[in-house]
Amino acid sequence: MTATQTALRSQPASAFAVERIRTDFPILKLKVGGKPLVYLDNAASSQMPQPVIDRLVRYQTTQHANVNRGVHYLSETATFEYEEARRKLQRFINAPEDREVIFTSGTTDAINLVMHGYGRRFIGAGDEIILTTLEHHSNIVPWQMLAEEKGAKIRVVPINDAGELLIDEYEKLFNARTRFVGVTHVSNALGTINPVKRMIAFAHARDVPVLVDGAQAAPHMKVDVEDLDCDFYAFSGHKLCGPTGIGILYGKAAMLERMQPFKGGGDMILSVTFEKTTYNMIPHKFEAGTPPIAAAIGLGAAVDYLSAIGMDAIASHELNLLDYATGQMNRMRGVRIIGTAVNKAPVLSFEVDGVHPHDIGTLLNQEGVAVRTGHHCAQPVMQRFRVPATSRASFAFYNSMAEIDALIAGIRTVQKVFA
Ligand SMILES: Cc1ncc(COP(=O)(O)O)c(C=O)c1O
């Protein structure tokens, strides 16, 4: 366990006002099939609190126009609020400069941007890209597409039976042809928190840039890109209480400057003739066309909301939930947790003897409990554990201990049905 996790665990559970926080989330009042909703599918998408919903309404009702080109009141207001959202995101991840934050449609889009903008320019035949077994498909497939196009090779860091990366093996993968590392900060399938800072330092000592997929980390812990020293960091708004269709790519200014644009169109140019186009400065070079203005502003409100609660307080409460749920599940006969890393985010993948995950999900739904079942877009992880799928409960700071009890009671019901 890291010193940070020990410190987070030592915070008193009673200090976290979860019942008050829950009142901010209208959707949590829902009943599903007559039972109170127990929403434990937060790794797929989290829910939106009223202040973020209100911010979207305020934008649409009093501030909306297209950004950048207008001189009228609404266009100037929308442009200011959009750029203000960028600054909020900059502060949220401690990026040195706001121009290092590019709005994308999400993590997938951000990784594709790096693949096209950096990969296609700087990775060639015979070069090697290091990925890990824990990657989500969105940090595998773009690199495979690049490898196929360029004749590059993908090397994969293996994991142990707990679902932790074998760091010795990672270090052994480096050679003179290594050009890029892509690693997830937190595994969406298992919850493993990877030692990305150490991995980045090792790669940088060999002049290899690193992209961190932060989709499952940014909602659960303080992210400091300056401290990590990553070259790129990507995450999605809808997993941290913001809207869908928005996310960010953080990139070091020097890297972004060297990259080619991914999409061409309006706003990403300084001048266009049929002979030649001059590209705009960063971040605009990577934001072609009308951006998702409302969604970006909503995401700004979401990080304000999370920051007001405090990422450490969030992480501490979520660790309490994870520890409690893990303890409960470990005591159940016929239930096996997949992913037992020492450092984990609040994700519990599990199997129930003799029951297909799909049936688990369906029966839990009848109890009002929402979990995800399937391969979680991480098929290499499933292959490593020789399972076609798992059931996954993933927690957020607005979940309560009573909801963990509902999950455990639901699994008991599943076992009775299949007894
Ligand atoms: C680790 C990880 N990376 C990338 C993604 C893709 O995110 P999005 O679908 O928002 O682009 C996810 C989504 O589940 C994820 O968990």
mmCIF file of C-alpha atoms and ligand atoms in Angstrom, residues 43-44 105-109 111 136 138 184 186-188 213 215-216 236 238-239 392, ligand 1:
data_model
loop_
_atom_site.group_PDB
_atom_site.id
_atom_site.type_symbol
_atom_site.label_atom_id
_atom_site.label_comp_id
_atom_site.label_asym_id
_atom_site.label_seq_id
_atom_site.Cartn_x
_atom_site.Cartn_y
_atom_site.Cartn_z
ATOM 1 C CA ALA A 43 -16.645 3.196 -14.103
ATOM 2 C CA ALA A 44 -18.811 3.163 -17.224
ATOM 3 C CA SER A 105 -14.936 14.308 -27.217
ATOM 4 C CA GLY A 106 -13.499 11.956 -24.583
ATOM 5 C CA THR A 107 -10.612 9.665 -23.740
ATOM 6 C CA THR A 108 -10.927 7.651 -26.938
ATOM 7 C CA ASP A 109 -10.809 10.797 -29.045
ATOM 8 C CA ILE A 111 -5.819 8.926 -27.578
ATOM 9 C CA HIS A 136 -8.833 -0.462 -22.330
ATOM 10 C CA SER A 138 -9.228 2.574 -26.660
ATOM 11 C CA THR A 184 -3.569 3.301 -18.101
ATOM 12 C CA VAL A 186 -6.115 2.788 -13.337
ATOM 13 C CA SER A 187 -7.458 -0.417 -14.866
ATOM 14 C CA ASN A 188 -11.165 -0.139 -15.606
ATOM 15 C CA ASP A 213 -4.978 7.027 -19.953
ATOM 16 C CA ALA A 215 -10.176 7.798 -17.643
ATOM 17 C CA GLN A 216 -10.484 5.778 -14.425
ATOM 18 C CA SER A 236 -13.547 11.736 -20.166
ATOM 19 C CA HIS A 238 -18.898 11.703 -18.280
ATOM 20 C CA LYS A 239 -16.931 9.586 -15.820
ATOM 21 C CA ARG A 392 -18.103 -5.335 -12.108
HETATM 22 C C1 LIG B 1 -9.448 3.098 -18.815
HETATM 23 C C2 LIG B 1 -10.373 3.618 -19.870
HETATM 24 N N1 LIG B 1 -9.858 4.187 -20.965
HETATM 25 C C3 LIG B 1 -10.627 4.686 -21.935
HETATM 26 C C4 LIG B 1 -11.992 4.624 -21.854
HETATM 27 C C5 LIG B 1 -12.807 5.194 -22.974
HETATM 28 O O1 LIG B 1 -13.510 6.299 -22.533
HETATM 29 P P1 LIG B 1 -14.561 7.011 -23.508
HETATM 30 O O2 LIG B 1 -15.484 5.922 -23.960
HETATM 31 O O3 LIG B 1 -15.235 8.008 -22.618
HETATM 32 O O4 LIG B 1 -13.797 7.615 -24.618
HETATM 33 C C6 LIG B 1 -12.583 4.027 -20.748
HETATM 34 C C7 LIG B 1 -14.054 3.892 -20.669
HETATM 35 O O5 LIG B 1 -14.574 3.034 -19.987
HETATM 36 C C8 LIG B 1 -11.753 3.523 -19.726
HETATM 37 O O6 LIG B 1 -12.269 2.949 -18.645
#
